[in-house]
Tab-separated table of C-alpha atoms and ligand atoms in Angstrom:
chain	number	residue	atom	x	y	z
A	6	MET	CA	51.207	52.925	-58.652
A	7	ARG	CA	47.622	53.960	-57.874
A	8	ARG	CA	45.346	51.564	-56.030
A	9	ILE	CA	41.815	51.870	-57.359
A	10	SER	CA	38.459	50.195	-56.817
A	11	LEU	CA	35.820	49.952	-59.518
A	12	LEU	CA	32.253	49.589	-58.237
A	13	GLY	CA	29.761	48.894	-61.022
A	14	ALA	CA	32.620	47.884	-63.324
A	15	THR	CA	30.446	46.050	-65.851
A	16	GLY	CA	28.183	48.982	-66.736
A	17	SER	CA	28.479	51.776	-69.255
A	18	VAL	CA	30.612	54.047	-67.030
A	19	GLY	CA	32.537	51.117	-65.518
A	20	THR	CA	33.616	49.662	-68.868
A	21	GLN	CA	34.686	53.092	-70.109
A	22	ALA	CA	36.798	53.548	-66.981
A	23	ILE	CA	38.413	50.172	-67.657
A	24	ASP	CA	39.036	51.224	-71.250
A	25	LEU	CA	41.062	54.181	-69.921
A	26	ILE	CA	42.888	52.117	-67.312
A	27	SER	CA	43.808	49.410	-69.804
A	28	ARG	CA	45.531	52.022	-72.000
A	29	ALA	CA	47.871	53.041	-69.162
A	30	GLU	CA	51.360	51.592	-68.955
A	31	ALA	CA	51.712	48.282	-67.110
A	32	GLY	CA	51.915	48.726	-63.346
A	33	ALA	CA	50.338	52.204	-63.321
A	34	TYR	CA	47.237	50.883	-61.543
A	35	GLN	CA	46.476	48.130	-59.108
A	36	VAL	CA	42.759	47.292	-58.936
A	37	VAL	CA	41.669	46.603	-55.371
A	38	ALA	CA	37.981	45.730	-55.692
A	39	LEU	CA	36.012	44.991	-58.854
A	40	THR	CA	32.231	44.732	-58.558
A	41	GLY	CA	29.252	44.015	-60.768
A	42	ALA	CA	25.791	42.500	-60.524
A	43	ARG	CA	24.299	40.025	-62.997
A	44	ASN	CA	26.759	40.062	-65.879
A	45	ILE	CA	29.081	37.429	-64.416
A	46	ALA	CA	30.762	36.581	-67.735
A	47	LEU	CA	31.921	40.176	-68.223
A	48	LEU	CA	32.870	40.605	-64.563
A	49	ALA	CA	35.050	37.478	-64.732
A	50	GLU	CA	36.613	38.576	-68.011
A	51	GLN	CA	37.484	41.967	-66.475
A	52	ALA	CA	38.846	40.242	-63.375
A	53	ARG	CA	41.136	38.010	-65.446
A	54	ALA	CA	42.590	41.078	-67.136
A	55	LEU	CA	42.836	43.372	-64.088
A	56	ARG	CA	43.653	40.838	-61.335
A	57	PRO	CA	41.905	42.681	-58.455
A	58	GLU	CA	42.244	41.707	-54.798
A	59	ILE	CA	38.538	40.881	-54.648
A	60	VAL	CA	35.736	40.342	-57.189
A	61	VAL	CA	32.180	40.905	-55.964
A	62	THR	CA	28.737	40.410	-57.416
A	63	SER	CA	25.913	42.161	-55.599
A	64	GLU	CA	23.708	39.118	-56.327
A	65	PRO	CA	24.078	36.460	-53.592
A	66	GLY	CA	22.548	33.816	-55.852
A	67	LEU	CA	25.320	34.231	-58.419
A	68	LEU	CA	28.299	33.487	-56.159
A	69	GLU	CA	28.718	29.954	-57.484
A	70	ASP	CA	28.575	31.168	-61.096
A	71	LEU	CA	31.226	33.758	-60.299
A	72	ARG	CA	33.433	31.228	-58.540
A	73	GLU	CA	33.157	28.885	-61.509
A	74	ALA	CA	33.916	31.678	-63.991
A	75	LEU	CA	37.069	32.509	-62.010
A	76	THR	CA	38.307	28.920	-61.792
A	77	GLY	CA	42.053	28.685	-62.105
A	78	THR	CA	42.649	32.401	-61.578
A	79	GLY	CA	43.341	32.204	-57.835
A	80	LEU	CA	41.230	35.361	-57.408
A	81	ASP	CA	39.078	35.893	-54.316
A	82	CYS	CA	35.370	36.434	-54.832
A	83	ALA	CA	32.304	37.196	-52.737
A	84	ALA	CA	28.625	38.114	-53.183
A	85	GLY	CA	25.832	40.147	-51.669
A	86	PRO	CA	25.368	43.613	-50.187
A	87	GLU	CA	27.677	43.037	-47.192
A	88	ALA	CA	30.469	41.852	-49.492
A	89	LEU	CA	29.918	44.942	-51.603
A	90	ARG	CA	30.180	47.164	-48.556
A	91	GLU	CA	33.352	45.386	-47.462
A	92	ALA	CA	34.820	45.831	-50.946
A	93	ALA	CA	34.044	49.571	-50.851
A	94	ALA	CA	35.716	49.868	-47.439
A	95	ARG	CA	39.062	48.444	-48.619
A	96	PRO	CA	41.821	51.052	-48.605
A	97	ALA	CA	42.312	52.491	-52.081
A	98	ASP	CA	43.587	55.761	-53.504
A	99	TRP	CA	40.570	56.178	-55.751
A	100	VAL	CA	37.127	54.559	-55.703
A	101	LEU	CA	34.836	54.811	-58.719
A	102	ASN	CA	31.159	54.484	-57.848
A	103	ALA	CA	29.510	53.572	-61.157
A	104	ILE	CA	26.683	51.514	-59.664
A	105	VAL	CA	23.254	52.460	-60.982
A	106	GLY	CA	20.469	53.542	-58.621
A	107	ALA	CA	20.078	53.754	-54.855
A	108	ALA	CA	22.087	50.515	-54.585
A	109	GLY	CA	25.128	52.786	-54.897
A	110	LEU	CA	24.407	54.645	-51.655
A	111	VAL	CA	25.841	52.255	-49.075
A	112	PRO	CA	29.044	51.442	-50.995
A	113	GLY	CA	29.672	55.122	-51.811
A	114	LEU	CA	29.035	56.287	-48.274
A	115	THR	CA	31.254	53.484	-46.962
A	116	ALA	CA	34.110	54.599	-49.214
A	117	LEU	CA	33.721	58.186	-47.949
A	118	GLU	CA	33.619	57.011	-44.338
A	119	ASN	CA	37.028	55.488	-44.987
A	120	GLY	CA	38.353	58.794	-46.253
A	121	ALA	CA	38.478	57.718	-49.893
A	122	THR	CA	38.673	59.911	-52.953
A	123	LEU	CA	35.325	58.985	-54.447
A	124	ALA	CA	34.898	59.414	-58.199
A	125	LEU	CA	31.137	59.647	-58.216
A	126	ALA	CA	29.011	58.684	-61.192
A	127	ASN	CA	26.212	57.413	-58.934
A	128	LYS	CA	24.184	60.625	-58.676
A	129	GLU	CA	21.334	58.775	-56.974
A	130	SER	CA	23.317	58.585	-53.729
A	131	LEU	CA	23.687	62.371	-53.582
A	132	VAL	CA	20.003	62.864	-54.358
A	133	ALA	CA	18.954	60.421	-51.654
A	134	ALA	CA	21.490	61.425	-49.008
A	135	GLY	CA	23.413	64.510	-50.125
A	136	PRO	CA	23.754	66.247	-46.732
A	137	LEU	CA	24.823	62.967	-45.109
A	138	MET	CA	27.403	62.200	-47.809
A	139	MET	CA	28.871	65.713	-47.711
A	140	ARG	CA	29.016	65.644	-43.926
A	141	ARG	CA	30.851	62.301	-43.905
A	142	MET	CA	33.229	63.591	-46.538
A	143	ARG	CA	34.141	66.610	-44.404
A	144	GLU	CA	34.460	64.524	-41.244
A	145	THR	CA	36.846	61.986	-42.733
A	146	GLY	CA	38.800	64.250	-45.073
A	147	GLY	CA	37.525	62.236	-48.027
A	148	ARG	CA	36.821	63.842	-51.360
A	149	ILE	CA	34.200	63.621	-54.098
A	150	LEU	CA	35.278	64.070	-57.700
A	151	PRO	CA	32.190	64.322	-59.920
A	152	VAL	CA	32.041	61.960	-62.900
A	153	ASP	CA	28.651	63.060	-64.204
A	154	SER	CA	29.632	65.096	-67.283
A	155	GLU	CA	27.747	68.246	-66.228
A	156	HIS	CA	29.176	68.244	-62.728
A	157	SER	CA	32.658	67.512	-63.987
A	158	ALA	CA	32.254	70.527	-66.289
A	159	ILE	CA	31.164	72.721	-63.362
A	160	PHE	CA	33.963	71.384	-61.177
A	161	GLN	CA	36.477	72.225	-63.909
A	162	ALA	CA	34.982	75.694	-64.465
A	163	LEU	CA	35.312	76.356	-60.726
A	164	ALA	CA	38.957	75.299	-60.515
A	165	GLY	CA	40.946	78.163	-58.993
A	166	GLU	CA	37.817	80.258	-58.322
A	167	LYS	CA	36.423	81.336	-54.972
A	168	LEU	CA	33.005	79.796	-54.330
A	169	ASP	CA	31.612	83.153	-53.162
A	170	ALA	CA	32.188	84.509	-56.681
A	171	LEU	CA	29.811	81.872	-58.042
A	172	ASP	CA	26.497	83.396	-59.090
A	173	ARG	CA	24.730	80.577	-60.920
A	174	ILE	CA	25.130	77.145	-62.391
A	175	ILE	CA	23.722	76.507	-65.849
A	176	LEU	CA	23.147	72.800	-66.438
A	177	THR	CA	22.810	71.811	-70.058
A	178	ALA	CA	20.416	69.083	-71.165
A	179	SER	CA	20.128	67.454	-74.580
A	180	GLY	CA	16.367	67.084	-74.167
A	181	GLY	CA	16.632	63.328	-74.778
A	182	ALA	CA	15.172	61.107	-77.438
A	183	LEU	CA	11.667	62.611	-77.443
A	184	ARG	CA	12.525	66.302	-77.384
A	185	ASP	CA	10.739	67.056	-80.666
A	186	TRP	CA	7.619	65.008	-80.032
A	187	PRO	CA	4.305	66.853	-79.585
A	188	LEU	CA	3.259	66.893	-75.928
A	189	ASP	CA	0.175	64.694	-76.417
A	190	LYS	CA	2.169	62.029	-78.279
A	191	LEU	CA	4.571	61.714	-75.352
A	192	GLU	CA	1.858	59.789	-73.487
A	193	THR	CA	2.262	56.938	-75.971
A	194	ALA	CA	6.075	56.783	-76.112
A	195	THR	CA	7.484	53.259	-75.852
A	196	VAL	CA	10.668	52.085	-74.167
A	197	ALA	CA	12.402	51.630	-77.529
A	198	GLU	CA	11.491	55.172	-78.562
A	199	ALA	CA	12.715	56.673	-75.291
A	200	LEU	CA	15.996	54.753	-75.648
A	201	ALA	CA	17.003	56.406	-78.924
A	202	HIS	CA	19.229	59.099	-77.375
A	203	PRO	CA	20.458	61.617	-79.951
A	204	ASN	CA	24.000	62.196	-78.568
A	205	TRP	CA	25.080	60.003	-75.672
A	206	ALA	CA	25.493	56.210	-75.466
A	207	MET	CA	24.665	55.325	-71.836
A	208	GLY	CA	23.083	52.624	-69.693
A	209	GLN	CA	19.398	51.863	-70.309
A	210	ARG	CA	18.027	53.466	-67.151
A	211	ILE	CA	19.805	56.809	-67.483
A	212	THR	CA	18.839	56.974	-71.165
A	213	ILE	CA	15.124	56.723	-70.329
A	214	ASP	CA	15.689	59.226	-67.513
A	215	SER	CA	17.200	61.583	-70.088
A	216	ALA	CA	14.069	61.420	-72.244
A	217	SER	CA	11.839	62.179	-69.245
A	218	MET	CA	14.365	64.699	-67.819
A	219	PHE	CA	14.318	62.814	-64.530
A	220	ASN	CA	18.044	62.558	-65.134
A	221	LYS	CA	18.309	66.360	-65.242
A	222	ALA	CA	16.074	66.601	-62.181
A	223	LEU	CA	18.490	64.329	-60.302
A	224	GLU	CA	21.398	66.391	-61.599
A	225	VAL	CA	19.908	69.675	-60.351
A	226	ILE	CA	19.740	68.180	-56.863
A	227	GLU	CA	23.206	66.645	-57.309
A	228	ALA	CA	24.605	70.095	-58.210
A	229	ARG	CA	22.959	71.704	-55.212
A	230	GLU	CA	24.519	69.167	-52.864
A	231	LEU	CA	27.967	69.016	-54.477
A	232	PHE	CA	28.518	72.730	-54.877
A	233	GLY	CA	26.484	73.970	-51.909
A	234	VAL	CA	24.450	76.497	-53.918
A	235	ARG	CA	20.853	77.594	-53.377
A	236	PRO	CA	18.214	75.971	-55.602
A	237	ASP	CA	17.458	79.329	-57.259
A	238	GLN	CA	21.094	79.505	-58.419
A	239	ILE	CA	20.662	76.456	-60.666
A	240	GLU	CA	19.245	76.827	-64.165
A	241	VAL	CA	18.563	74.169	-66.777
A	242	ILE	CA	18.866	74.888	-70.468
A	243	ILE	CA	18.234	72.648	-73.462
A	244	HIS	CA	21.328	72.376	-75.608
A	245	ARG	CA	20.737	69.922	-78.427
A	246	GLU	CA	24.307	69.434	-79.512
A	247	SER	CA	25.602	68.207	-76.104
A	248	ILE	CA	28.870	70.053	-76.716
A	249	VAL	CA	28.685	72.549	-73.858
A	250	HIS	CA	28.626	70.198	-70.879
A	251	SER	CA	27.562	72.912	-68.429
A	252	MET	CA	28.431	76.461	-67.400
A	253	VAL	CA	29.177	78.529	-64.328
A	254	GLY	CA	28.133	82.184	-64.099
A	255	PHE	CA	30.190	84.444	-61.802
A	256	THR	CA	29.232	87.566	-59.880
A	257	ASP	CA	31.037	89.756	-62.427
A	258	GLY	CA	28.773	88.458	-65.199
A	259	ALA	CA	31.358	86.171	-66.792
A	260	ILE	CA	30.318	82.673	-67.768
A	261	MET	CA	32.809	79.814	-67.943
A	262	ALA	CA	31.661	76.986	-70.200
A	263	HIS	CA	33.149	73.524	-70.623
A	264	LEU	CA	33.090	72.206	-74.188
A	265	GLY	CA	33.996	68.831	-75.619
A	266	CYS	CA	32.719	65.907	-77.648
A	267	PRO	CA	30.045	63.906	-75.812
A	268	ASP	CA	32.263	61.079	-74.563
A	269	MET	CA	32.058	59.932	-70.939
A	270	ARG	CA	35.733	59.022	-71.006
A	271	HIS	CA	36.413	62.724	-70.655
A	272	PRO	CA	34.831	63.230	-67.203
A	273	ILE	CA	35.907	59.746	-66.093
A	274	GLY	CA	39.479	60.447	-67.210
A	275	TYR	CA	39.485	63.906	-65.642
A	276	ALA	CA	38.528	62.379	-62.284
A	277	LEU	CA	41.013	59.531	-62.745
A	278	ASN	CA	43.920	61.892	-63.412
A	279	TRP	CA	42.892	64.758	-61.109
A	280	PRO	CA	44.546	67.059	-60.141
A	281	GLN	CA	46.564	66.537	-63.330
A	282	ARG	CA	45.261	66.742	-66.863
A	283	GLU	CA	46.529	63.890	-69.016
A	284	PRO	CA	45.950	63.143	-72.703
A	285	LEU	CA	42.686	61.244	-73.263
A	286	PRO	CA	41.618	59.165	-76.260
A	287	VAL	CA	38.599	61.360	-77.027
A	288	ALA	CA	37.738	63.035	-80.330
A	289	ARG	CA	38.672	66.713	-80.701
A	290	LEU	CA	35.995	69.282	-81.470
A	291	ASP	CA	35.855	70.863	-84.899
A	292	LEU	CA	33.921	74.040	-84.096
A	293	ALA	CA	33.816	75.350	-87.652
A	294	LYS	CA	32.291	72.088	-88.848
A	295	MET	CA	29.752	72.250	-86.059
A	296	ALA	CA	28.907	75.854	-86.991
A	297	LYS	CA	26.101	76.249	-84.483
A	298	LEU	CA	25.401	75.734	-80.795
A	299	SER	CA	21.786	76.233	-79.759
A	300	PHE	CA	20.144	76.929	-76.408
A	301	GLU	CA	16.462	77.007	-75.463
A	302	ALA	CA	14.480	77.160	-72.225
A	303	PRO	CA	12.909	73.820	-71.218
A	304	ASP	CA	9.112	73.580	-71.291
A	305	GLU	CA	8.125	72.367	-67.833
A	306	ALA	CA	4.816	70.987	-69.141
A	307	ARG	CA	6.854	68.485	-71.153
A	308	PHE	CA	9.251	67.840	-68.321
A	309	PRO	CA	7.358	67.828	-64.993
A	310	ALA	CA	10.416	66.162	-63.407
A	311	LEU	CA	12.135	69.562	-63.351
A	312	ARG	CA	9.317	71.110	-61.328
A	313	LEU	CA	9.349	68.123	-58.969
A	314	ALA	CA	13.094	68.570	-58.398
A	315	ARG	CA	12.494	72.157	-57.267
A	316	GLU	CA	9.766	71.019	-54.869
A	317	VAL	CA	12.071	68.334	-53.503
A	318	MET	CA	14.851	70.855	-52.916
A	319	GLU	CA	12.435	73.127	-51.066
A	320	VAL	CA	11.528	70.344	-48.633
A	321	ARG	CA	15.042	68.835	-48.599
A	322	GLY	CA	15.111	66.537	-45.536
A	323	LEU	CA	14.274	63.033	-46.723
A	324	ALA	CA	12.420	64.234	-49.826
A	325	GLY	CA	15.398	63.418	-52.054
A	326	ALA	CA	15.424	59.818	-50.846
A	327	ALA	CA	11.691	59.521	-51.536
A	328	PHE	CA	12.002	61.221	-54.918
A	329	ASN	CA	14.785	58.954	-56.113
A	330	ALA	CA	13.109	55.778	-54.853
A	331	ALA	CA	9.726	56.657	-56.384
A	332	LYS	CA	11.487	57.500	-59.646
A	333	GLU	CA	13.203	54.108	-59.670
A	334	ILE	CA	9.868	52.324	-59.190
A	335	ALA	CA	8.226	54.491	-61.874
A	336	LEU	CA	11.062	53.623	-64.260
A	337	ASP	CA	10.756	49.894	-63.471
A	338	GLN	CA	7.029	50.103	-64.190
A	339	PHE	CA	7.566	51.946	-67.450
A	340	LEU	CA	10.250	49.460	-68.546
A	341	ALA	CA	7.832	46.631	-67.730
A	342	GLY	CA	5.120	48.254	-69.862
A	343	GLN	CA	2.875	48.746	-66.825
A	344	ILE	CA	2.594	52.540	-66.992
A	345	GLY	CA	2.948	55.142	-69.716
A	346	PHE	CA	5.879	57.486	-70.288
A	347	MET	CA	4.211	60.565	-68.774
A	348	ASP	CA	2.777	58.449	-65.943
A	349	MET	CA	6.285	58.211	-64.491
A	350	ALA	CA	6.153	61.836	-63.311
A	351	ARG	CA	2.529	61.461	-62.174
A	352	LEU	CA	3.436	58.428	-60.096
A	353	VAL	CA	6.430	60.164	-58.514
A	354	GLU	CA	4.354	63.251	-57.718
A	355	ALA	CA	1.522	61.176	-56.234
A	356	THR	CA	4.039	59.307	-54.069
A	357	LEU	CA	5.592	62.545	-52.782
A	358	ASP	CA	2.118	63.974	-52.105
A	359	LEU	CA	1.147	60.907	-50.125
A	360	LEU	CA	4.379	60.936	-48.143
A	361	SER	CA	4.210	64.655	-47.398
A	362	THR	CA	1.788	63.999	-44.544
A	363	ASP	CA	2.907	62.079	-41.463
A	364	SER	CA	5.813	60.235	-43.071
A	365	GLY	CA	8.734	62.259	-41.834
A	366	LEU	CA	9.509	63.608	-45.301
A	367	HIS	CA	10.610	66.903	-43.767
A	368	ASN	CA	12.923	65.289	-41.228
A	369	ASP	CA	16.655	65.693	-41.671
A	370	ALA	CA	18.573	62.864	-43.308
A	371	GLY	CA	20.419	62.359	-40.022
A	372	SER	CA	21.598	58.818	-40.588
A	373	LEU	CA	21.870	56.157	-43.239
A	374	GLU	CA	19.054	54.267	-41.508
A	375	ASP	CA	16.698	57.273	-41.908
A	376	VAL	CA	17.506	57.461	-45.597
A	377	LEU	CA	17.089	53.725	-46.193
A	378	ALA	CA	13.797	53.708	-44.285
A	379	MET	CA	12.412	56.535	-46.444
A	380	ASP	CA	13.739	54.863	-49.589
A	381	HIS	CA	11.908	51.676	-48.614
A	382	LEU	CA	8.664	53.442	-47.683
A	383	ALA	CA	8.611	55.413	-50.940
A	384	ARG	CA	9.098	52.202	-52.948
A	385	VAL	CA	6.193	50.537	-51.153
A	386	ARG	CA	3.912	53.553	-51.635
A	387	ALA	CA	4.893	54.028	-55.285
A	388	ASP	CA	4.254	50.341	-55.936
A	389	GLU	CA	0.799	50.576	-54.347
A	390	LEU	CA	-0.062	53.779	-56.192
A	391	SER	CA	1.100	52.413	-59.537
A	392	ALA	CA	-1.957	50.145	-59.702
A	393	GLY	CA	-3.984	53.313	-60.304
A	394	PHE	CA	-1.900	54.083	-63.391
A	395	ALA	CA	-1.701	50.567	-64.769
A	396	ARG	CA	-2.923	50.141	-68.283
A	397	ALA	CA	-3.256	47.324	-70.740
A	398	PRO	CA	0.188	46.371	-72.065
A	399	ARG	CA	0.937	48.265	-75.252
A	400	GLN	CA	2.527	47.141	-78.458
A	401	ALA	CA	6.249	47.921	-78.395
B	21	NAD	P1	24.708	50.585	-66.153
B	21	NAD	O1	23.349	50.051	-65.926
B	21	NAD	O2	25.316	50.504	-67.488
B	21	NAD	O3	25.726	49.888	-65.107
B	21	NAD	C1	25.421	49.811	-63.765
B	21	NAD	C2	26.456	49.025	-62.976
B	21	NAD	O4	25.934	48.835	-61.646
B	21	NAD	C3	26.760	47.629	-63.524
B	21	NAD	O5	28.105	47.309	-63.278
B	21	NAD	C4	25.862	46.738	-62.673
B	21	NAD	O6	26.395	45.442	-62.542
B	21	NAD	C5	25.882	47.434	-61.344
B	21	NAD	N1	24.668	47.193	-60.557
B	21	NAD	C6	23.389	47.141	-61.013
B	21	NAD	N2	22.554	46.893	-59.991
B	21	NAD	C7	23.311	46.791	-58.876
B	21	NAD	C8	23.010	46.534	-57.503
B	21	NAD	N3	21.765	46.333	-57.073
B	21	NAD	N4	24.042	46.515	-56.631
B	21	NAD	C9	25.316	46.708	-57.038
B	21	NAD	N5	25.651	46.934	-58.330
B	21	NAD	C10	24.662	46.984	-59.232
B	21	NAD	O7	24.678	52.095	-65.633
B	21	NAD	P2	25.541	53.341	-66.140
B	21	NAD	O8	24.858	53.969	-67.281
B	21	NAD	O9	26.971	52.958	-66.251
B	21	NAD	O10	25.347	54.332	-64.917
B	21	NAD	C11	26.015	54.153	-63.683
B	21	NAD	C12	25.828	55.408	-62.847
B	21	NAD	O11	26.489	56.477	-63.515
B	21	NAD	C13	24.377	55.847	-62.690
B	21	NAD	O12	24.212	56.441	-61.438
B	21	NAD	C14	24.207	56.894	-63.770
B	21	NAD	O13	23.207	57.832	-63.459
B	21	NAD	C15	25.578	57.527	-63.770
B	21	NAD	N6	25.958	58.164	-65.030
B	21	NAD	C16	26.056	57.404	-66.149
B	21	NAD	C17	26.424	57.996	-67.352
B	21	NAD	C18	26.588	57.178	-68.609
B	21	NAD	O14	27.068	57.699	-69.598
B	21	NAD	N7	26.242	55.914	-68.623
B	21	NAD	C19	26.658	59.365	-67.406
B	21	NAD	C20	26.560	60.107	-66.231
B	21	NAD	C21	26.206	59.494	-65.057
B	22	MG	MG1	24.911	63.911	-66.750
């Protein structure tokens, strides 16, 4: 029996992980901790089915609702950030971090500090605190198994290879919902338009980040931290079909590509079953029917987030924490109709510019406190700066 914890269980990745777990034979898994945020009804429904040791909502104000929803189950529940941290610290064989945003940093780091095998969907934690996370992992003998589809693809392509034979990483990107829009029209894109992803069904925030390529920008940094490569070894290529999930180029010129249908249950299941490969309920590719796979270089004028990611990697230090935090504020503001689609990158860039003088952006991410302090400062500065971008609310 494998003891597993599911952090962010009620989201897109979390529910797909539960789909896989619920197909396993009875007794194969024991769920230790199950966590969510505001969707108490779903969290309680999952808890009734999985019978974890502890059920946690990150929202302190929702503890009573959770307790009521669990009436008669005899299950323990708790709420708030400290409860979340405690849940992540519980001994488990496998901890899935499927929390969205920087809120995933403390629970993920806590799991690593306890030597866990961390199945990591929460890329934001690696962007904000990659060197710290990797250091903790090495110190405790913990492990990170990537769940992000691109990084899972790279991880699989690297299996059995020596890292010094790695020449480059080629991250594929669908280009998102707005990939065929003329550049000037992008300024007017609405939330609904940015949410219409051509290939992947994902949570709302990552879907908007796909349209702006902030998601790919985070993934470039994630790849650098996870695989320890230089920034110039990471390339991004637009691949509309989302069939090649990423590639690794080796020093002998060979490229190993990972192909599959765009279904997150593949990378989640790979991490769940690692180091084994087990059958997964995902559709099989029909290459003849597909006929064509296309690749094109991204236009950085359309996707300034990619340029910003390179600048962030050059600074390293606490720049990743600032970048991720400013991006989260920019996304909040876009979702609230306060700023335009292309303003997100402008706001992030203005925040980084402001922080590049006298704010310790270049300092090493020595501790969690340093990272959280920079995260906080970047949010405050991005919030202040956003007033300069604010516009009259638009029609949806
Ligand atoms: P989602 O919004 O669907 O779900 C997020 C989960 O986090 C929910 O369970 C929610 O309750 C919880 N949560 C939200 N705010 C929280 C907070 N403040 N504290 C604790 N928990 C909180 O998100 P998602 O699309 O499943 O993405 C989760 C993570 O996986 C993100 O880092 C995302 O970038 C990454 N990821 C997602 C996909 C995908 O297909 N959805 C693919 C690759 C990577
Ligand atoms: Mg991805």
